[in-house]
Amino acid sequence: MKGEFRFSNRFSFQDGENEFAEILSEYKSQNVFYIDLTTSNPTQAGFQYPSEAIRHSFQTADLITYLPDPQGDKKARDTIREYYKSKGIEIESEDLFLVSSSSEAYSYLFKLFCDAGDSILIPAPGYPLFEFLSVMEGLRTISYYTKKENLWKLQISDLEPTNLARSKLLLIVSPNNPTGSIFTAADFESIKELLINYNIPLIIDEVFSDYVYDGEVHSTLIDTETPVITVNGLSKILGMPGMKLSWILLSGPAPWKRKTKEFLELISDTYLSVNTPVQNVLSDLIQWRTMIQTQILKRIQRNRTILKQIFSELDLSKKILCDLPKAGWYCILESKAFFPEETFSLRLLKDKQVYIHTGEMFGFPEVENSGRIILSLLTETESFESGIERIIKILKEAENS
Ligand SMILES: Cc1ncc(COP(=O)(O)O)c(C=O)c1O
């Protein structure tokens, strides 16, 4: 080939391995033990899965007959309707489109509503993958900043008119990753007029909706006056991201829904990505929901209790602020000692072999002289406790030096 290899400009942000990745791969290759407080893959977090029963379901299901439906198999969609019904939410199977992952759901929705170069509004702090998913579709992101004093809940004042005017979509994650904030029906009512005035469909990612604590309630939002689209899937509901089954749930004015379905069918027909076997065993799989979620919820509660204990025993409240989340799989620690975040987290990884995510990675705004770190509450409890102890130790060492 003559000259330089040519690739899409999508990858212009990619400039080689970062220092974290280098250290982690060195630890792995040299069998150095480190504590990973970033684990978000439930299949690697020590939970028991009903593998035999699932194997049996696949053995007895029809894995071959191919009857493609752009919306996904009707029986599988009925199973999802029943899932919502068990939570007291009435939906129609006709309003569901099955996809292979939430990420794919976004790629369909971005294709449906946006053209290359368009902008979309994404939450900060929020799910880091939104940036990449947008880049892959040639879109620009505009972050809207929720505030700690509002418990990270979206307020109408967080949405600037100029940004609304140039955005094609508003994305909300509820419960949010990583803050756990929940977008309620009342919150929706407060921004509904704005959505109508700016003609912006709302996309709500509710993958963490079954993981809610302290008496908080999450309810799926369905509306008939303005487009509200929900994204969810087995990744978190069953803790099985590898099953590759997620969905898009449409709600909104009837004429809008008709047109939306027509275009979404076209996109979906182009790829037909959801595999037949997983659709045919969905009604079996979903029965394991309580068994799997109970383990995950127990782990999260235990880790939350440990955090509370450590913080009350050591009276760390002046040094580290700990936001125990009301939902979701993450918790946020804030301290002057974590500033600058990257320097602190690199030191923690090098000196104490503890791997954490920085607040910056989730789009937390930089606060002068204060840093945030994000911990996964999915971490096995023993490791979680040791990890926190090592974090406290490194702070104490810094104080005494
Ligand atoms: C907010 C949010 N949405 C979606 C996903 C991933 O979903 P999927 O595995 O279905 O692409 C994650 C994973 O952590 C997430 O945090």
Short mmCIF file of C-alpha atoms and ligand atoms in Angstrom, two decimals:
data_model
loop_
_atom_site.label_atom_id
_atom_site.label_comp_id
_atom_site.label_asym_id
_atom_site.label_seq_id
_atom_site.Cartn_x
_atom_site.Cartn_y
_atom_site.Cartn_z
CA MET A 1 0.00 0.00 0.00
CA LYS A 2 1.22 3.50 -0.88
CA GLY A 3 1.50 6.22 1.78
CA GLU A 4 -0.05 6.13 5.24
CA PHE A 5 -2.81 3.71 6.15
CA ARG A 6 -6.10 5.57 6.08
CA PHE A 7 -8.78 5.23 8.73
CA SER A 8 -11.87 7.09 9.79
CA ASN A 9 -11.43 10.27 11.84
CA ARG A 10 -13.52 8.58 14.54
CA PHE A 11 -10.29 7.34 16.04
CA SER A 12 -8.53 10.68 16.29
CA PHE A 13 -9.03 10.72 20.09
CA GLN A 14 -7.18 7.39 20.40
CA ASP A 15 -3.54 7.99 21.27
CA GLY A 16 -2.09 4.73 22.52
CA GLU A 17 -2.23 2.93 25.87
CA ASN A 18 -2.46 5.04 28.99
CA GLU A 19 -0.31 4.54 32.07
CA PHE A 20 -3.08 2.71 33.96
CA ALA A 21 -3.45 0.14 31.20
CA GLU A 22 0.32 -0.35 31.07
CA ILE A 23 0.60 -0.96 34.83
CA LEU A 24 -2.42 -3.29 34.85
CA SER A 25 -1.07 -5.37 32.00
CA GLU A 26 2.30 -5.57 33.77
CA TYR A 27 0.58 -6.70 37.01
CA LYS A 28 -1.31 -9.34 35.04
CA SER A 29 1.71 -10.63 33.16
CA GLN A 30 3.81 -10.81 36.35
CA ASN A 31 0.99 -12.22 38.50
CA VAL A 32 1.06 -9.24 40.86
CA PHE A 33 -2.08 -9.28 43.02
CA TYR A 34 -4.09 -6.08 42.87
CA ILE A 35 -7.51 -5.09 44.14
CA ASP A 36 -9.90 -4.04 41.42
CA LEU A 37 -12.49 -1.60 42.74
CA THR A 38 -13.86 -0.93 39.26
CA THR A 39 -15.45 -4.33 38.54
CA SER A 40 -18.73 -3.85 36.73
CA ASN A 41 -18.91 -7.24 35.07
CA PRO A 42 -21.21 -9.32 37.30
CA THR A 43 -20.07 -12.59 35.71
CA GLN A 44 -16.58 -11.92 37.13
CA ALA A 45 -17.70 -10.93 40.61
CA GLY A 46 -18.22 -14.27 42.34
CA PHE A 47 -22.01 -14.66 41.94
CA GLN A 48 -23.66 -18.04 41.48
CA TYR A 49 -25.50 -18.44 38.17
CA PRO A 50 -27.95 -21.28 37.43
CA SER A 51 -25.67 -22.52 34.64
CA GLU A 52 -27.05 -26.08 34.50
CA ALA A 53 -30.66 -24.91 34.25
CA ILE A 54 -29.74 -22.37 31.57
CA ARG A 55 -27.85 -25.04 29.63
CA HIS A 56 -30.98 -27.21 29.81
CA SER A 57 -33.13 -24.34 28.48
CA PHE A 58 -30.87 -23.97 25.45
CA GLN A 59 -30.80 -27.75 24.95
CA THR A 60 -34.57 -27.97 24.73
CA ALA A 61 -35.25 -24.75 22.79
CA ASP A 62 -35.50 -24.43 19.02
CA LEU A 63 -32.19 -22.81 18.14
CA ILE A 64 -32.40 -23.08 14.38
CA THR A 65 -35.73 -22.03 12.87
CA TYR A 66 -35.29 -18.49 11.64
CA LEU A 67 -38.38 -16.31 11.53
CA PRO A 68 -36.95 -12.80 11.63
CA ASP A 69 -39.08 -9.97 12.96
CA PRO A 70 -37.50 -6.49 12.95
CA GLN A 71 -39.05 -5.79 16.35
CA GLY A 72 -37.82 -9.09 17.76
CA ASP A 73 -39.68 -12.31 18.47
CA LYS A 74 -43.22 -11.64 19.69
CA LYS A 75 -43.02 -14.21 22.52
CA ALA A 76 -39.78 -12.67 23.77
CA ARG A 77 -41.41 -9.24 23.70
CA ASP A 78 -44.39 -10.63 25.64
CA THR A 79 -41.95 -11.90 28.28
CA ILE A 80 -40.55 -8.37 28.58
CA ARG A 81 -44.08 -6.98 28.85
CA GLU A 82 -44.68 -9.42 31.74
CA TYR A 83 -41.44 -8.24 33.40
CA TYR A 84 -42.79 -4.68 33.40
CA LYS A 85 -46.21 -5.91 34.57
CA SER A 86 -44.58 -7.59 37.58
CA LYS A 87 -43.29 -4.12 38.47
CA GLY A 88 -46.78 -2.59 38.10
CA ILE A 89 -46.08 -1.01 34.70
CA GLU A 90 -48.37 -1.67 31.74
CA ILE A 91 -46.69 -1.62 28.34
CA GLU A 92 -47.53 -3.07 24.92
CA SER A 93 -45.31 -5.69 23.25
CA GLU A 94 -45.89 -3.67 20.05
CA ASP A 95 -43.85 -0.81 21.54
CA LEU A 96 -40.74 -2.91 22.05
CA PHE A 97 -37.76 -3.37 19.73
CA LEU A 98 -35.23 -6.02 20.71
CA VAL A 99 -31.54 -5.33 20.18
CA SER A 100 -28.36 -7.12 21.18
CA SER A 101 -27.18 -4.59 23.78
CA SER A 102 -27.96 -1.19 25.21
CA SER A 103 -25.03 0.10 23.19
CA GLU A 104 -26.71 -1.15 20.04
CA ALA A 105 -29.98 0.44 21.18
CA TYR A 106 -28.14 3.78 21.24
CA SER A 107 -26.64 3.21 17.81
CA TYR A 108 -30.16 2.59 16.42
CA LEU A 109 -31.63 5.60 18.20
CA PHE A 110 -28.81 7.89 17.09
CA LYS A 111 -29.32 6.73 13.49
CA LEU A 112 -33.06 7.25 13.87
CA PHE A 113 -32.97 10.83 15.13
CA CYS A 114 -29.62 12.32 14.17
CA ASP A 115 -27.37 13.06 11.22
CA ALA A 116 -23.58 13.12 11.29
CA GLY A 117 -22.38 16.31 12.97
CA ASP A 118 -25.54 16.72 15.09
CA SER A 119 -25.33 17.25 18.84
CA ILE A 120 -26.99 15.37 21.68
CA LEU A 121 -27.26 16.25 25.37
CA ILE A 122 -25.65 13.78 27.76
CA PRO A 123 -25.49 13.78 31.56
CA ALA A 124 -22.38 14.77 33.51
CA PRO A 125 -21.61 13.03 35.74
CA GLY A 126 -22.74 10.05 33.71
CA TYR A 127 -22.05 6.89 31.76
CA PRO A 128 -18.63 7.33 30.06
CA LEU A 129 -19.54 5.22 27.02
CA PHE A 130 -21.95 7.88 25.71
CA GLU A 131 -18.99 9.82 24.33
CA PHE A 132 -17.73 6.79 22.37
CA LEU A 133 -21.18 5.70 21.21
CA SER A 134 -21.72 9.21 19.86
CA VAL A 135 -18.33 9.36 18.13
CA MET A 136 -19.13 6.05 16.43
CA GLU A 137 -22.24 7.64 14.88
CA GLY A 138 -20.45 10.87 13.95
CA LEU A 139 -22.27 12.87 16.64
CA ARG A 140 -21.11 15.55 19.06
CA THR A 141 -22.00 15.47 22.73
CA ILE A 142 -22.94 18.42 24.89
CA SER A 143 -22.74 17.67 28.61
CA TYR A 144 -25.34 19.06 30.97
CA TYR A 145 -24.05 19.27 34.53
CA THR A 146 -26.24 18.05 37.38
CA LYS A 147 -25.27 19.31 40.84
CA LYS A 148 -24.39 17.67 44.10
CA GLU A 149 -26.58 20.11 46.06
CA ASN A 150 -29.53 18.79 44.01
CA LEU A 151 -28.48 15.19 44.80
CA TRP A 152 -27.28 14.99 41.18
CA LYS A 153 -30.87 15.13 39.94
CA LEU A 154 -31.53 16.95 36.70
CA GLN A 155 -32.97 20.42 37.27
CA ILE A 156 -34.47 22.52 34.53
CA SER A 157 -31.72 25.11 35.18
CA ASP A 158 -29.06 22.52 34.20
CA LEU A 159 -30.33 22.66 30.62
CA GLU A 160 -29.16 25.79 28.84
CA PRO A 161 -31.51 27.10 26.12
CA THR A 162 -28.68 27.47 23.59
CA ASN A 163 -27.70 23.83 24.12
CA LEU A 164 -31.31 22.64 23.90
CA ALA A 165 -31.73 24.59 20.68
CA ARG A 166 -28.82 22.79 19.01
CA SER A 167 -29.48 19.26 20.34
CA LYS A 168 -31.44 16.46 18.73
CA LEU A 169 -31.83 14.28 21.85
CA LEU A 170 -31.73 14.48 25.62
CA LEU A 171 -30.23 11.44 27.36
CA ILE A 172 -30.91 10.60 31.00
CA VAL A 173 -29.61 7.64 32.97
CA SER A 174 -31.96 6.72 35.81
CA PRO A 175 -30.76 5.42 38.19
CA ASN A 176 -27.69 7.28 37.10
CA ASN A 177 -24.29 5.68 36.68
CA PRO A 178 -22.40 6.56 38.86
CA THR A 179 -24.45 8.89 41.13
CA GLY A 180 -27.52 6.63 41.56
CA SER A 181 -29.88 9.61 41.22
CA ILE A 182 -33.39 8.71 40.10
CA PHE A 183 -35.39 10.74 37.59
CA THR A 184 -38.96 10.67 38.90
CA ALA A 185 -42.35 11.37 37.29
CA ALA A 186 -42.30 14.76 39.03
CA ASP A 187 -38.85 15.52 37.56
CA PHE A 188 -40.21 14.55 34.15
CA GLU A 189 -43.20 16.87 34.55
CA SER A 190 -40.82 19.73 35.35
CA ILE A 191 -38.98 19.41 31.99
CA LYS A 192 -41.82 18.16 29.81
CA GLU A 193 -42.81 21.57 28.47
CA LEU A 194 -39.19 22.25 27.58
CA LEU A 195 -39.01 18.99 25.61
CA ILE A 196 -42.17 19.89 23.75
CA ASN A 197 -41.00 23.45 23.02
CA TYR A 198 -37.63 22.33 21.72
CA ASN A 199 -39.10 19.23 20.05
CA ILE A 200 -36.55 16.92 21.67
CA PRO A 201 -37.20 13.22 22.33
CA LEU A 202 -36.07 12.01 25.75
CA ILE A 203 -34.10 8.79 26.08
CA ILE A 204 -34.01 7.22 29.53
CA ASP A 205 -31.51 4.46 30.27
CA GLU A 206 -32.96 2.44 33.14
CA VAL A 207 -30.57 -0.52 33.18
CA PHE A 208 -30.09 -0.10 36.97
CA SER A 209 -33.82 0.23 37.75
CA ASP A 210 -33.98 -3.02 39.76
CA TYR A 211 -31.18 -1.86 42.08
CA VAL A 212 -32.76 0.76 44.33
CA TYR A 213 -32.21 1.16 48.11
CA ASP A 214 -33.30 2.97 51.26
CA GLY A 215 -36.98 2.95 50.33
CA GLU A 216 -36.37 4.85 47.07
CA VAL A 217 -38.65 4.01 44.16
CA HIS A 218 -37.92 3.88 40.45
CA SER A 219 -40.74 3.87 37.95
CA THR A 220 -40.48 3.53 34.17
CA LEU A 221 -41.77 6.70 32.52
CA ILE A 222 -44.33 6.30 29.78
CA ASP A 223 -45.90 9.33 28.13
CA THR A 224 -48.47 9.91 25.43
CA GLU A 225 -47.78 13.60 24.78
CA THR A 226 -44.04 13.74 24.25
CA PRO A 227 -41.59 11.10 22.98
CA VAL A 228 -40.00 9.16 25.87
CA ILE A 229 -37.86 6.20 24.90
CA THR A 230 -36.59 3.68 27.45
CA VAL A 231 -33.49 1.52 27.10
CA ASN A 232 -33.00 -1.59 29.24
CA GLY A 233 -31.71 -5.16 28.98
CA LEU A 234 -30.47 -8.39 30.51
CA SER A 235 -27.03 -6.96 31.17
CA LYS A 236 -28.09 -5.70 34.60
CA ILE A 237 -31.57 -7.22 35.09
CA LEU A 238 -30.09 -10.73 35.01
CA GLY A 239 -26.45 -9.77 35.49
CA MET A 240 -25.81 -11.45 32.14
CA PRO A 241 -24.27 -8.97 29.69
CA GLY A 242 -23.06 -11.90 27.60
CA MET A 243 -26.60 -13.00 26.70
CA LYS A 244 -26.77 -9.95 24.46
CA LEU A 245 -30.41 -9.03 24.71
CA SER A 246 -31.64 -5.51 25.35
CA TRP A 247 -34.58 -3.44 24.21
CA ILE A 248 -35.96 -0.09 23.20
CA LEU A 249 -39.40 0.78 24.61
CA LEU A 250 -41.27 3.52 22.75
CA SER A 251 -43.82 5.91 24.21
CA GLY A 252 -45.16 9.19 22.88
CA PRO A 253 -47.95 10.66 20.73
CA ALA A 254 -49.54 8.01 18.46
CA PRO A 255 -48.58 9.59 15.08
CA TRP A 256 -44.98 10.04 16.27
CA LYS A 257 -44.87 6.43 17.42
CA ARG A 258 -46.16 5.18 14.06
CA LYS A 259 -43.47 7.02 12.13
CA THR A 260 -40.78 6.07 14.64
CA LYS A 261 -41.67 2.38 14.37
CA GLU A 262 -41.58 2.55 10.58
CA PHE A 263 -38.04 3.97 10.58
CA LEU A 264 -36.81 1.85 13.46
CA GLU A 265 -38.05 -1.25 11.62
CA LEU A 266 -35.91 -0.22 8.65
CA ILE A 267 -32.82 0.14 10.80
CA SER A 268 -33.50 -3.10 12.63
CA ASP A 269 -34.23 -5.00 9.40
CA THR A 270 -30.86 -3.87 8.08
CA TYR A 271 -29.02 -5.64 10.91
CA LEU A 272 -31.40 -8.21 12.50
CA SER A 273 -28.79 -8.64 15.19
CA VAL A 274 -30.54 -10.38 18.10
CA ASN A 275 -29.90 -14.08 17.95
CA THR A 276 -32.76 -16.58 17.82
CA PRO A 277 -31.59 -18.83 20.72
CA VAL A 278 -31.59 -16.09 23.36
CA GLN A 279 -35.03 -14.89 22.26
CA ASN A 280 -36.39 -18.44 22.46
CA VAL A 281 -35.12 -19.02 26.01
CA LEU A 282 -35.96 -15.58 27.37
CA SER A 283 -39.04 -16.74 29.29
CA ASP A 284 -36.84 -19.31 31.09
CA LEU A 285 -33.96 -16.90 31.69
CA ILE A 286 -36.09 -14.16 33.22
CA GLN A 287 -37.28 -16.58 35.91
CA TRP A 288 -33.81 -16.41 37.44
CA ARG A 289 -34.12 -12.68 37.96
CA THR A 290 -34.85 -12.83 41.72
CA MET A 291 -32.17 -15.45 42.39
CA ILE A 292 -29.47 -13.37 40.68
CA GLN A 293 -30.63 -9.94 41.82
CA THR A 294 -30.85 -11.12 45.45
CA GLN A 295 -27.14 -11.96 45.40
CA ILE A 296 -26.18 -8.68 43.77
CA LEU A 297 -28.35 -6.64 46.15
CA LYS A 298 -26.93 -8.51 49.16
CA ARG A 299 -23.37 -7.78 48.01
CA ILE A 300 -24.15 -4.10 47.49
CA GLN A 301 -25.82 -3.83 50.90
CA ARG A 302 -22.87 -5.51 52.60
CA ASN A 303 -20.41 -3.17 50.93
CA ARG A 304 -22.56 -0.17 51.85
CA THR A 305 -22.63 -1.38 55.48
CA ILE A 306 -18.85 -1.76 55.47
CA LEU A 307 -18.44 1.78 54.17
CA LYS A 308 -20.76 3.09 56.89
CA GLN A 309 -18.88 1.14 59.57
CA ILE A 310 -15.41 2.22 58.46
CA PHE A 311 -16.53 5.82 58.20
CA SER A 312 -18.21 5.92 61.60
CA GLU A 313 -15.40 4.08 63.43
CA LEU A 314 -12.56 6.16 62.04
CA ASP A 315 -14.43 9.45 62.00
CA LEU A 316 -13.28 10.09 58.47
CA SER A 317 -16.09 12.46 57.69
CA LYS A 318 -13.76 15.48 57.79
CA LYS A 319 -11.25 13.87 55.45
CA ILE A 320 -13.41 11.91 53.04
CA LEU A 321 -17.01 12.48 52.05
CA CYS A 322 -18.85 9.33 51.17
CA ASP A 323 -22.00 9.51 49.08
CA LEU A 324 -23.89 6.30 49.69
CA PRO A 325 -25.96 5.88 46.55
CA LYS A 326 -29.73 5.47 46.61
CA ALA A 327 -29.49 3.17 43.61
CA GLY A 328 -27.09 1.58 41.15
CA TRP A 329 -23.79 -0.24 41.49
CA TYR A 330 -21.35 2.55 42.40
CA CYS A 331 -20.37 4.85 45.24
CA ILE A 332 -18.48 8.12 45.20
CA LEU A 333 -15.78 9.19 47.65
CA GLU A 334 -14.66 12.81 47.72
CA SER A 335 -11.58 14.25 49.38
CA LYS A 336 -8.96 16.97 49.07
CA ALA A 337 -6.44 14.15 49.24
CA PHE A 338 -7.76 12.73 45.95
CA PHE A 339 -6.75 15.89 44.08
CA PRO A 340 -5.48 15.76 41.36
CA GLU A 341 -7.49 12.61 40.72
CA GLU A 342 -5.22 11.02 38.15
CA THR A 343 -2.10 11.53 40.26
CA PHE A 344 -3.82 10.03 43.31
CA SER A 345 -5.25 7.03 41.49
CA LEU A 346 -1.92 6.28 39.80
CA ARG A 347 -0.13 6.44 43.16
CA LEU A 348 -2.77 4.15 44.67
CA LEU A 349 -2.29 1.64 41.88
CA LYS A 350 1.51 1.76 42.01
CA ASP A 351 2.03 1.91 45.80
CA LYS A 352 -0.94 -0.02 47.13
CA GLN A 353 -2.07 -2.10 44.15
CA VAL A 354 -5.62 -0.77 44.21
CA TYR A 355 -7.35 0.11 40.97
CA ILE A 356 -10.11 2.75 41.01
CA HIS A 357 -11.85 5.02 38.55
CA THR A 358 -11.51 8.79 38.78
CA GLY A 359 -14.49 11.14 38.94
CA GLU A 360 -13.13 12.85 35.83
CA MET A 361 -13.75 9.68 33.84
CA PHE A 362 -17.47 10.02 34.60
CA GLY A 363 -17.49 13.71 33.73
CA PHE A 364 -17.56 15.17 37.24
CA PRO A 365 -16.66 18.83 36.93
CA GLU A 366 -13.23 19.59 38.30
CA VAL A 367 -13.40 21.20 41.72
CA GLU A 368 -10.37 23.16 42.86
CA ASN A 369 -8.45 21.14 45.46
CA SER A 370 -10.97 18.34 45.70
CA GLY A 371 -11.07 15.01 43.92
CA ARG A 372 -13.49 12.17 43.51
CA ILE A 373 -13.01 8.48 43.10
CA ILE A 374 -15.65 5.97 42.03
CA LEU A 375 -15.84 2.50 43.54
CA SER A 376 -17.86 -0.45 42.32
CA LEU A 377 -20.15 -1.88 45.00
CA LEU A 378 -20.15 -5.12 43.04
CA THR A 379 -16.62 -5.87 44.27
CA GLU A 380 -16.36 -9.00 46.42
CA THR A 381 -16.72 -7.81 50.00
CA GLU A 382 -13.35 -8.96 51.29
CA SER A 383 -11.56 -7.13 48.46
CA PHE A 384 -13.82 -4.12 48.86
CA GLU A 385 -12.91 -3.83 52.55
CA SER A 386 -9.16 -4.30 51.92
CA GLY A 387 -9.30 -1.78 49.09
CA ILE A 388 -10.90 0.87 51.31
CA GLU A 389 -8.37 0.13 54.05
CA ARG A 390 -5.51 0.64 51.59
CA ILE A 391 -7.04 3.94 50.44
CA ILE A 392 -7.23 5.13 54.07
CA LYS A 393 -3.68 3.94 54.66
CA ILE A 394 -2.27 5.91 51.74
CA LEU A 395 -4.07 9.03 53.00
CA LYS A 396 -2.64 8.56 56.50
CA GLU A 397 0.87 8.01 55.12
CA ALA A 398 0.57 11.24 53.11
CA GLU A 399 -0.58 13.11 56.22
CA ASN A 400 2.36 11.88 58.29
CA SER A 401 5.00 12.51 55.68
C1 LIG B 1 -25.93 3.33 32.11
C2 LIG B 1 -25.55 2.07 31.40
N1 LIG B 1 -26.23 1.67 30.31
C3 LIG B 1 -25.91 0.54 29.65
C4 LIG B 1 -24.87 -0.26 30.09
C5 LIG B 1 -24.45 -1.49 29.35
O1 LIG B 1 -25.43 -2.16 28.76
P1 LIG B 1 -25.14 -3.28 27.62
O2 LIG B 1 -24.22 -4.28 28.22
O3 LIG B 1 -26.52 -3.81 27.40
O4 LIG B 1 -24.61 -2.57 26.42
C6 LIG B 1 -24.15 0.11 31.21
C7 LIG B 1 -23.02 -0.73 31.67
O5 LIG B 1 -22.37 -0.51 32.64
C8 LIG B 1 -24.48 1.30 31.89
O6 LIG B 1 -23.78 1.70 32.95
#
